[in-house]
XYZ file of C-alpha atoms in Angstrom:
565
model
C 20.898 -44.979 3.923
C 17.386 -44.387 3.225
C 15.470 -45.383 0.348
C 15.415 -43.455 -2.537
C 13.663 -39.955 -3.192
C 10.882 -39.524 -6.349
C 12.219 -37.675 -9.604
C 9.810 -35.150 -8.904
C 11.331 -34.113 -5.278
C 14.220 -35.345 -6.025
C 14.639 -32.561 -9.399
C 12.621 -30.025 -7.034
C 15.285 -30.409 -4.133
C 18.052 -29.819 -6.523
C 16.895 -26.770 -8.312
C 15.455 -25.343 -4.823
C 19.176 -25.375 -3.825
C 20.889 -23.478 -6.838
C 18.118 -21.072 -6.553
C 19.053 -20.349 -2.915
C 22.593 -20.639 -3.637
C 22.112 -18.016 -6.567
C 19.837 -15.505 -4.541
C 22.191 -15.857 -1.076
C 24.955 -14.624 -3.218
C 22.788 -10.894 -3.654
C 21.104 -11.488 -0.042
C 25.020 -11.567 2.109
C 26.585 -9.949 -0.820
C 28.402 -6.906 -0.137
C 27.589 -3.269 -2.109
C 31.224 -3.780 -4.293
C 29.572 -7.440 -4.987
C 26.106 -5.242 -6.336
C 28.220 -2.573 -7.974
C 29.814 -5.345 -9.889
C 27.005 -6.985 -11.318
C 25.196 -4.765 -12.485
C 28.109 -3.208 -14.407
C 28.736 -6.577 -15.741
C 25.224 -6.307 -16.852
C 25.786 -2.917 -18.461
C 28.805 -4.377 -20.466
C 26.871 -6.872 -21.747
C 23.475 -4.752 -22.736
C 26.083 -2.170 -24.546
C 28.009 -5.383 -26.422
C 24.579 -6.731 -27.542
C 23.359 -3.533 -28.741
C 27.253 -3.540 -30.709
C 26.691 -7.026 -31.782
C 23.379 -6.055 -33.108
C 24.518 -3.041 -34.960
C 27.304 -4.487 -36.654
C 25.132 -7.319 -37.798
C 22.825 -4.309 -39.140
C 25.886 -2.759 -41.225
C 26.694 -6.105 -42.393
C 23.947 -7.041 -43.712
C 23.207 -3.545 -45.613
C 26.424 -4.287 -46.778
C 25.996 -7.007 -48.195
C 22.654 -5.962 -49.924
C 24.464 -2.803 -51.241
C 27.195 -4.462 -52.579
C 26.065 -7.589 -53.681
C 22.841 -7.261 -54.811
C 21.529 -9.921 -56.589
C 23.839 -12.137 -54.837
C 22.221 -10.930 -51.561
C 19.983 -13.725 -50.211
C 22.975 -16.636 -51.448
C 25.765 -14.894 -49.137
C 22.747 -13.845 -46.641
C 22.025 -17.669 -46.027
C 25.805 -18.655 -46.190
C 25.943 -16.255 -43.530
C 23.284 -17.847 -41.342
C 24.677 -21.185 -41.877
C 28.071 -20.045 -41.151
C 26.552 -18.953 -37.370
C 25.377 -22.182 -36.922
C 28.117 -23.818 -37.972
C 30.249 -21.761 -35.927
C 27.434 -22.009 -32.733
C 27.690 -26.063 -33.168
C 31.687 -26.288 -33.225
C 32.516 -23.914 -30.004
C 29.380 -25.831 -28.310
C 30.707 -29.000 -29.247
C 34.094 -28.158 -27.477
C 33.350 -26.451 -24.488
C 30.720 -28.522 -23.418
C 33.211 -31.374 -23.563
C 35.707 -29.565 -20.622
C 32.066 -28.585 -19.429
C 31.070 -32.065 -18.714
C 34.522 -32.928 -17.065
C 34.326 -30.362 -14.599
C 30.487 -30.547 -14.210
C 30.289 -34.204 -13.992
C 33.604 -35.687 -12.682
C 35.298 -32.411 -10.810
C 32.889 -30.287 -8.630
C 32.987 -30.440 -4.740
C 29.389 -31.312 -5.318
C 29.887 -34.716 -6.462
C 30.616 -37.087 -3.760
C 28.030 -35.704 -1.586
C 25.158 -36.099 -4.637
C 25.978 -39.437 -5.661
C 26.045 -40.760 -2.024
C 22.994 -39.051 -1.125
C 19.268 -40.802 -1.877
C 18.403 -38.371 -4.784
C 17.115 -40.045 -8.059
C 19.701 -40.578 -10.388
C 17.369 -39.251 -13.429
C 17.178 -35.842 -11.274
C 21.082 -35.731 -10.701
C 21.432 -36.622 -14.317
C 19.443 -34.055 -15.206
C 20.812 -31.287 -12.425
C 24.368 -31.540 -14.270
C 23.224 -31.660 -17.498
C 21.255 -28.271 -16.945
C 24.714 -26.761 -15.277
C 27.015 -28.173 -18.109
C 24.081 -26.636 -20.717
C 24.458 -23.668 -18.936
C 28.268 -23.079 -18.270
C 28.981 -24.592 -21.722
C 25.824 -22.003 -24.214
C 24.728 -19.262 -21.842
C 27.885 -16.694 -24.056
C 25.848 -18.567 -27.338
C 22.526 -17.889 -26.225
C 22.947 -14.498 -25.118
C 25.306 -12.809 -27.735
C 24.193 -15.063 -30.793
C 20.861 -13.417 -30.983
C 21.319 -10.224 -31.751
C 22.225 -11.529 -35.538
C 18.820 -12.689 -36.350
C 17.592 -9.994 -34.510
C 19.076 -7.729 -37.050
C 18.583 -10.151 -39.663
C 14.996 -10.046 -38.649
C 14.924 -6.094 -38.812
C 16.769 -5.525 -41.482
C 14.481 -7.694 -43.804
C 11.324 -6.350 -41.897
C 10.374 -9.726 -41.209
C 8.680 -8.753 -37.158
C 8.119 -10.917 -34.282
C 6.715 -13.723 -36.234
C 10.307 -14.898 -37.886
C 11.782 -14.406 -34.297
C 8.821 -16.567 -32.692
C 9.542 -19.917 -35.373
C 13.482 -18.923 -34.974
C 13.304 -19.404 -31.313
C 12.626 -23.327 -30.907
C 15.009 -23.657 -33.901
C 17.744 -22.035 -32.302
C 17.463 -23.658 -28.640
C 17.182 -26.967 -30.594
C 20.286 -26.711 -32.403
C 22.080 -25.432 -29.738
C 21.076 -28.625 -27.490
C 22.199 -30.506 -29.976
C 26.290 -30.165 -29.558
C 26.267 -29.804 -25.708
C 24.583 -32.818 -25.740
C 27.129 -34.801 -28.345
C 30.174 -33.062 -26.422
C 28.663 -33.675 -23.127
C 28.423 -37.568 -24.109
C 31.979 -37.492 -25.900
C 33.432 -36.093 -22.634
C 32.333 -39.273 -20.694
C 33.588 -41.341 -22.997
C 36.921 -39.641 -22.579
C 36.708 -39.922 -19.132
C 35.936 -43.857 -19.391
C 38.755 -44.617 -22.175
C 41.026 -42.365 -20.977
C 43.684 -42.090 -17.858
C 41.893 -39.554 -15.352
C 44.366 -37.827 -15.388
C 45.151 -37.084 -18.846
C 41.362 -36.467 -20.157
C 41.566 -32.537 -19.277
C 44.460 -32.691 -21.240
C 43.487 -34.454 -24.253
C 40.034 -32.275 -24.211
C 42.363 -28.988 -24.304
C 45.062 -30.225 -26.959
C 41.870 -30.748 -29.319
C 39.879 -27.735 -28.445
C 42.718 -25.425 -28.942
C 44.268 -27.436 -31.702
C 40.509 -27.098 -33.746
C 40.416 -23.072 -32.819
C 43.496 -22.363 -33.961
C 42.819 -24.405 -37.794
C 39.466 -22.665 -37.458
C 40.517 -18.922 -36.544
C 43.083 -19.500 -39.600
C 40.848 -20.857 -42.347
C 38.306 -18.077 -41.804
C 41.181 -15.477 -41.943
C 42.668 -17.366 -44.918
C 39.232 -17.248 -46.797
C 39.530 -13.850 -46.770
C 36.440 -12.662 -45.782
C 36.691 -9.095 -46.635
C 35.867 -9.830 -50.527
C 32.413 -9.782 -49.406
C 32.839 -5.933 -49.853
C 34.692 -5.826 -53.048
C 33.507 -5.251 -56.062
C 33.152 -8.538 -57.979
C 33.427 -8.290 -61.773
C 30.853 -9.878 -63.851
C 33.318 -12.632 -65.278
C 33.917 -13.798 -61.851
C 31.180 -13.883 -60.353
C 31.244 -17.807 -60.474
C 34.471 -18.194 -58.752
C 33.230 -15.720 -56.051
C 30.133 -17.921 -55.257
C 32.245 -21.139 -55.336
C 34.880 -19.672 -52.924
C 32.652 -18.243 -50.194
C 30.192 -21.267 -50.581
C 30.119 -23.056 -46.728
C 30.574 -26.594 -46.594
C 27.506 -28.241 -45.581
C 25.490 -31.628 -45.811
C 21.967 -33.046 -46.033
C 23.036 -34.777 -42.494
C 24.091 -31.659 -40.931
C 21.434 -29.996 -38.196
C 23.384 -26.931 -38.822
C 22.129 -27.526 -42.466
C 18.424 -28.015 -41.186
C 18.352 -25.316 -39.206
C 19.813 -23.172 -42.227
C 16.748 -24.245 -43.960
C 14.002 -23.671 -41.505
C 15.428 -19.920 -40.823
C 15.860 -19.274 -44.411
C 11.989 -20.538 -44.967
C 11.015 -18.396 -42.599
C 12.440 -15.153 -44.079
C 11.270 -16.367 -47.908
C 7.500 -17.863 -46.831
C 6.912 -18.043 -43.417
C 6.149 -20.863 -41.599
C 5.458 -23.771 -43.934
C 6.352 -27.111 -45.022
C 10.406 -26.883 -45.565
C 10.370 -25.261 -41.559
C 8.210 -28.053 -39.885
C 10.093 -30.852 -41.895
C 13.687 -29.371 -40.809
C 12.713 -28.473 -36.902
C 11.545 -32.490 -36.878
C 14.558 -33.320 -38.030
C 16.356 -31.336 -35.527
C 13.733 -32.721 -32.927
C 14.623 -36.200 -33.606
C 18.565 -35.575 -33.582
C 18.104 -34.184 -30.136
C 15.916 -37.176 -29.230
C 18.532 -39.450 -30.412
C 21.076 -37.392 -28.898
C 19.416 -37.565 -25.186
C 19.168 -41.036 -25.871
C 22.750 -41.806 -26.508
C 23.707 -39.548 -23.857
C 21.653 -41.132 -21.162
C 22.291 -44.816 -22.192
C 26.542 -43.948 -21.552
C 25.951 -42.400 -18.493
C 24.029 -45.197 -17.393
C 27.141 -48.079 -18.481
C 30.086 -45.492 -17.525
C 29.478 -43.084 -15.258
C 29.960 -45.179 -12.181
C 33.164 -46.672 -13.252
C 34.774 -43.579 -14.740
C 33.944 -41.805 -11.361
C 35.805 -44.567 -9.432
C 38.745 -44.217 -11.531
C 38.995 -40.103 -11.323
C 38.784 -40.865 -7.154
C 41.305 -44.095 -7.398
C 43.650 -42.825 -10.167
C 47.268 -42.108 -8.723
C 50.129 -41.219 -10.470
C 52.740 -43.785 -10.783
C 56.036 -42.335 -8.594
C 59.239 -42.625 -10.221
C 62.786 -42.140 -9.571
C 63.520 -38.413 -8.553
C 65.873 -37.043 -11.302
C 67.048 -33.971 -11.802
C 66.234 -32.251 -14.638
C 68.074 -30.309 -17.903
C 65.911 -26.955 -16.864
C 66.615 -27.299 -13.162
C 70.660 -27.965 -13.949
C 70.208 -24.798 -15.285
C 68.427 -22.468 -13.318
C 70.761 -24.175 -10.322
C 73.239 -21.469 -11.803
C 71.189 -18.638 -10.303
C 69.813 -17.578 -6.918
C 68.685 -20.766 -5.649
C 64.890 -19.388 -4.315
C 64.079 -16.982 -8.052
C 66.098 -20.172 -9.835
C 63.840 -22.970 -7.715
C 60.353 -20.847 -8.757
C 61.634 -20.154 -12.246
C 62.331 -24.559 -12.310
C 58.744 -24.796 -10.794
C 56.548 -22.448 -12.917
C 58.898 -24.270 -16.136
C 57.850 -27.728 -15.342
C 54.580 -27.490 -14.304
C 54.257 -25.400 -17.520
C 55.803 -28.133 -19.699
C 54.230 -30.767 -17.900
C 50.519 -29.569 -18.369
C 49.612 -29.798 -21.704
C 46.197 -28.128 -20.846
C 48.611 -24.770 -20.759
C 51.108 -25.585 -23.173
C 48.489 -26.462 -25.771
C 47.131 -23.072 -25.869
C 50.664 -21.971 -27.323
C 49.024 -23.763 -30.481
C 46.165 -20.977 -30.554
C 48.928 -18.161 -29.666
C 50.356 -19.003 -32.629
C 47.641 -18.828 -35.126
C 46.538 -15.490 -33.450
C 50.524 -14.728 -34.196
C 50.022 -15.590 -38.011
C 46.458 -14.327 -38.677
C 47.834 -10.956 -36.967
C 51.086 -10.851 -39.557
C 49.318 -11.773 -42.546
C 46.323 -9.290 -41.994
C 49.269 -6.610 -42.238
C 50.687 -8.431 -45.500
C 46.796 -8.238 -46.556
C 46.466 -4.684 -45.622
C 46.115 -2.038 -48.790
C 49.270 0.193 -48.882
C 49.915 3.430 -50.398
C 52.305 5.675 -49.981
C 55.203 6.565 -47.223
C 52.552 8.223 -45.205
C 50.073 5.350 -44.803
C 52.894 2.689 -43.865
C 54.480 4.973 -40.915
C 49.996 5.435 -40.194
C 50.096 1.799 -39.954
C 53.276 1.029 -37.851
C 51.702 3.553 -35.160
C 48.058 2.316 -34.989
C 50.105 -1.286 -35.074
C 51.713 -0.226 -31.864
C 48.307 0.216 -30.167
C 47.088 -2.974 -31.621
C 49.710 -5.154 -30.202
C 49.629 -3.815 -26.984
C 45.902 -5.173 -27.004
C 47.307 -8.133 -28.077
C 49.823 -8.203 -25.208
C 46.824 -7.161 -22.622
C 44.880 -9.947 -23.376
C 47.229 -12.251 -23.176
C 48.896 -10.905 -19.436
C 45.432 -10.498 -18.182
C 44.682 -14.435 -19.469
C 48.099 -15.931 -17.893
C 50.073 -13.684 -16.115
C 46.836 -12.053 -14.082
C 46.199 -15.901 -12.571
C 49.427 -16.732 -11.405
C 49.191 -16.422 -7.754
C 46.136 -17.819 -7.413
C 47.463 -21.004 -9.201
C 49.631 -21.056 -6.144
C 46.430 -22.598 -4.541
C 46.732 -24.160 -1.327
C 50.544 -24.847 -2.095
C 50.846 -21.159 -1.215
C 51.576 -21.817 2.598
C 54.597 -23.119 1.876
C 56.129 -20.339 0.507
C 54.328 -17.933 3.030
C 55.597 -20.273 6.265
C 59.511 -20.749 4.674
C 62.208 -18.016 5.433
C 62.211 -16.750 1.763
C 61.673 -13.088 0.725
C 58.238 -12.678 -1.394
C 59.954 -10.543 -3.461
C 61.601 -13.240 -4.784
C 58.661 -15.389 -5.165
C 57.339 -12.421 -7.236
C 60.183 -11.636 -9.116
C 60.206 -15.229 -10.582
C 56.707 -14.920 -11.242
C 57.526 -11.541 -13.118
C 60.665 -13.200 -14.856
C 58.571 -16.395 -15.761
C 55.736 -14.406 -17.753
C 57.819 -11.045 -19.016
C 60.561 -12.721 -20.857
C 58.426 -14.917 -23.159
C 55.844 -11.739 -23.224
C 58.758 -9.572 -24.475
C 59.348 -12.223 -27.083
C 56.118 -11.793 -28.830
C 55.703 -8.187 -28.550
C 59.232 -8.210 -30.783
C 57.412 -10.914 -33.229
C 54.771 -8.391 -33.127
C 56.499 -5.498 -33.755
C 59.111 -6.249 -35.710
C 57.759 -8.683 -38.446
C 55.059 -6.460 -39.092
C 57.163 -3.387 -39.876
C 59.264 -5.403 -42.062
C 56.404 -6.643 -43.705
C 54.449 -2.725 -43.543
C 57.983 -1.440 -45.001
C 58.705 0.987 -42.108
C 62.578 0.704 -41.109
C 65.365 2.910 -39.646
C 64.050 5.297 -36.608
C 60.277 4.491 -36.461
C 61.102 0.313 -36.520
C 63.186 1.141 -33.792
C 61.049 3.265 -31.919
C 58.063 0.452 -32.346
C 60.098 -1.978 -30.549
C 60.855 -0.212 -28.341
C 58.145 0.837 -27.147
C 56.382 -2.391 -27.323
C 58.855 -3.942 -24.630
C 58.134 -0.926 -22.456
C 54.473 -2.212 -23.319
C 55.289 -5.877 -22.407
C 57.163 -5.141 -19.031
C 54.584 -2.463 -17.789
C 51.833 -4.520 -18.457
C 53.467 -7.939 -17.300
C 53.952 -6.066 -13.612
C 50.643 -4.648 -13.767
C 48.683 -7.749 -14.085
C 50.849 -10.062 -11.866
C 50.595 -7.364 -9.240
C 46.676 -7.061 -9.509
C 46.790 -10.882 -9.031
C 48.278 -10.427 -6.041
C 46.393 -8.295 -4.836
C 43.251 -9.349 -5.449
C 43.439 -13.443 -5.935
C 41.190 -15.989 -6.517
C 41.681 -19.140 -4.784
C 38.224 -20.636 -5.000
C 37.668 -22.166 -8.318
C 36.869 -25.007 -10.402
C 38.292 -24.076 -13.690
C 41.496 -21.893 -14.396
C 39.418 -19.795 -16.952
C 37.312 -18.206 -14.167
C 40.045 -16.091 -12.513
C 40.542 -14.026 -15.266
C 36.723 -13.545 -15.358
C 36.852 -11.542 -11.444
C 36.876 -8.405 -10.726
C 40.598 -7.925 -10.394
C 41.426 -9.143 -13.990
C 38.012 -6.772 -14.784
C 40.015 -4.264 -13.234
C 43.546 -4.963 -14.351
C 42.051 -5.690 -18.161
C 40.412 -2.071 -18.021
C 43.845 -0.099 -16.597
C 45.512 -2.084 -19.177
C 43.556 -0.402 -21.802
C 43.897 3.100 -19.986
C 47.468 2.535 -20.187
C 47.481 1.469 -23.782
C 45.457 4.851 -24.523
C 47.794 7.151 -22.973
C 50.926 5.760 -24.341
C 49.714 6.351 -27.626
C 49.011 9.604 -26.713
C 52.563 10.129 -25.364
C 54.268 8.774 -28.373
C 52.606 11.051 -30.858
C 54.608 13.340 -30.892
C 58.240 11.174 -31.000
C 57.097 9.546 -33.696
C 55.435 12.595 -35.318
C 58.642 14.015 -35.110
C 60.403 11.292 -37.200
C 57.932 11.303 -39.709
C 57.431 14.785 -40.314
C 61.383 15.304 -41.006
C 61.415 13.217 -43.780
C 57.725 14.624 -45.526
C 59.705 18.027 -45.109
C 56.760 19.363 -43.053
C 56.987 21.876 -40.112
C 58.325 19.693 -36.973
C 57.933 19.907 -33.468
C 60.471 20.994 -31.128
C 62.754 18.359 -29.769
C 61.588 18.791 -26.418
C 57.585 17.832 -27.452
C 59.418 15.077 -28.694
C 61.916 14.241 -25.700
C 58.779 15.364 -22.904
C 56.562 12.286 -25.353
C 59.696 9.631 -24.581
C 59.986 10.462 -20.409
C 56.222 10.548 -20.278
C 55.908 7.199 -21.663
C 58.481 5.415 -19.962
C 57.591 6.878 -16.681
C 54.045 5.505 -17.082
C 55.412 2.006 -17.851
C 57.752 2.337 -14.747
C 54.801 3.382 -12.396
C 52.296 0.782 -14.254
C 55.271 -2.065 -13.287
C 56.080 -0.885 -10.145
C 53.556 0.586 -7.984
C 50.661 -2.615 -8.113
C 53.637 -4.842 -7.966
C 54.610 -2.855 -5.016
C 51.254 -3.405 -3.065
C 50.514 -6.979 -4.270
C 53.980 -7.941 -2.383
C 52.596 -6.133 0.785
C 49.449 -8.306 0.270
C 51.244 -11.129 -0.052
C 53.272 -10.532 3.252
C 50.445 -9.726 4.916
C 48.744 -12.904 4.213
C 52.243 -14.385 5.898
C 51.822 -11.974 8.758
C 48.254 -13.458 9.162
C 47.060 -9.612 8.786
């Protein structure tokens, strides 16, 4: 091998590739390929201009309604971005780092080449810094944007928030990025992913509830003189001296109150020096443990035991052995992964936080509950879109290259698909009956309309189940680093966006049912049984079509990938 290459061509090598990469990917991309971008650029202009507004209305709100409380909650609201900013950086960069650093096809080629290591060090760290903050960077701005015009404070409070703002956000991609390696060198290769996903999801899920829990919407109550007090105390964030969050509360909030003075310049040091000390770190355990932990990730193997057979598979040996044998697959691997099964921990705070915010919700009369119960039905079937379009959507294309097996054996795809389809609607119905039914028992709706609700949300849970595992089918992913990105392509795009369609027009359909039921016991005038009947068919015939027909094509895809068509 030759000697080695300067930083300075080495770093200018690197970056000259990913630049070509990046701009081959519009120069031999196809018109669908342009088409797609920019209306993923479109999505995102029209959520930032959302994100901004809403940030607007909050803040008015607060001013309106809390007056001279205003600037307290307005800086507890600034910190509580940060706070928020540093935590989800913290975490993702961590499963950044693993896949950046240990994972990508890109590895064994760049450490064997002659590149400097500084310039490889620094080529991951600016993908993991990337991958792991772009969402933050893009879609946490537009708070102090509005912040900024809501206070009239111009384009000098958004030129001294900039630096403070990329600082902080260094910060915790940095800290995760170093805590990720030190996973990776204390740690069994092959259980690091894991352990990074049991604590990301397990610190979501306590964080999603303790904001719900706070209850947040007391910000736009009316707080009564006598308790004012107990209102600061309870929607005071926690913070420390130590924190950067804490100095970068400070600079931001001197910037609004004085401008650039002596409080900013003494907290963006501060947050200079942590991300000094930071690099530091980070670069002295990459140095000591990179090397080794990379060794281990390529030597680690699996210790082989002693094939026996299993409770699940003694029980799905009771069925058709191919659906029973893909129902015992899809079960273990589930069970065995905790990367997947861990996520069940952040289904079920979603779960809670969803009941309790319809305990929370202000009741009245008859009229407002049965209100409720509806709109709840178009809620959940969100809930159940997101959720099909996260697991059920990438299911073939976790096949991966295992999928020649099952496309060079004498079984039927349809089987393979109807496992698939049994394997992700059952537990799918499950929740949408949680959903449904717990919340109408706590709403007070009962008799006809509870009964209707459930229904209808199973109809919800198998159309949507089909729709998404046929979608993945037909359009799969096979090429990618990180399970999360399949979701993110076109098809689950596509399949997330019918999904909603769907959602939309089975409300529509079910007006009138549950109209119907309602308006017999107000003693209003009532629609004919046949609006009512015409309501039913049309909605169930949707949700047959939605689970049949792209289930239908994705198993021609799939045979045709057999057929070598």
């Amino acid at each position: 091998m030759g000697s080695r290459v300067g930083f300075t061509r080495s770093a200018g090598l690197l970056a000259g590739y990913r630049v070509r990469q990046f701009l081959n990917l519009f120069r031999f991309g196809k018109t669908k390929d342009w088409l797609w971008a920019l209306g993923v650029v479109l999505l995102g202009l029209i959520f930032i201009k959302l994100d901004h507004l809403f940030f607007i209305r909050l803040i008015a709100a607060i001013q309106e309604k809390l007056e001279f409380l205003a600037p307290f909650m307005l800086q507890q609201l600034i910190h509580t971005l940060f706070l928020s900013f540093f935590g989800l950086l913290a975490l993702s960069s961590m499963s950044s780092a693993i896949s950046g650093f240990y994972m990508s096809r890109e590895i064994p080629f760049l450490v064997t080449s002659p590149v400097s290591p500084s310039a490889f060090i620094l080529q991951r760290f600016a993908l993991v810094f990337v991958q792991s903050s772009w969402m933050i960077l893009i879609f946490g701005a537009p708070p102090f944007f509005a912040y900024a015009d809501r206070l009239g404070l111009g384009w000098n409070f958004i030129a001294g928030w900039a630096p403070v703002f990329f600082i902080l956000v260094t910060i915790p991609v940095v800290l995760g990025t170093t805590l990720g390696m030190l996973l990776m060198r204390l740690l069994p290769a092959s259980r690091v992913n894991q352990a990074v996903s049991f604590i990301s999801l397990a610190v979501a899920a306590m964080v999603v509830m303790l904001f719900r829990m706070s209850r947040p919407e007391r910000l736009f109550m009316d707080v009564p003189e006598e308790e004012v007090m107990n209102f600061v105390q309870a929607m005071t964030v926690p913070e420390s001296p130590f924190m950067p969050t804490s100095w970068a509360t400070r600079a931001v909030v001197g910037l609004s109150g004085g401008g650039v003075g002596n409080e900013y310049y003494s907290s963006i040091l501060l947050l200079a020096i942590a991300a000094l000390f930071s690099g530091v770190l980070f670069y002295v355990v990459f140095r000591l443990f990179y090397r080794g932990s990379l060794a281990s990730v390529d030597e680690g193997k699996i210790q082989k035991r002693r094939k026996t057979m299993t409770m699940v598979e003694r029980f799905m040996g009771r069925y058709h052995p191919v659906t029973g044998s893909y129902l015992t697959k899809d079960i273990l691997l589930f069970v065995r992964d905790p990367s997947r099964w861990t996520q069940l921990f952040l289904l079920g705070a979603l779960v809670v936080l969803y009941i309790y915010n319809a305990y929370s919700f202000p009741l009245g009369g008859m009229f407002y509950r049965n209100l409720v119960a509806f709109l709840n039905l178009a809620i959940s079937g969100f809930v159940l879109s997101a959720l099909c379009v996260r697991f059920v959507f990438p299911s073939v294309s976790l096949e991966g290259q295992a999928l020649w097996i099952t496309l060079s054996s004498p079984v039927s795809m349809k089987r393979f698909l109807m496992a698939k389809y049994l394997f992700a609607a059952v537990p799918l119905c499950l929740i949408s009956l949680i959903l449904s039914v717990t919340t109408n028992l706590v709403i007070g709706v009962r008799g006809g309309m509870m009964l209707l609700c459930s229904a209808a949300s199973l109809a919800m849970a198998l159309a949507l189940t089909g729709l998404s595992l046929g979608m993945g089918a037909i359009y799969p992913r096979f090429d990618f680093e990180n399970e999360a990105q399949v979701p993110a392509s076109p098809g689950g795009v596509a399949s997330m966006i019918i999904s909603l369609g769907y959602i939309g027009f089975m409300v529509v359909f079910l007006a009138a049912p549950v109209y119907r039921l309602f308006a017999r016991r107000m003693e209003l005038s009532v629609l004919t049984s046949g609006d009512a009947l015409f309501g039913l068919f049309g909605a169930g015939l949707l949700s047959l079509m939605l689970a049949v027909i792209p289930m239908g094509i994705g198993l021609r895809r799939v045979g045709g990938w057999g057929s070598g068509r």
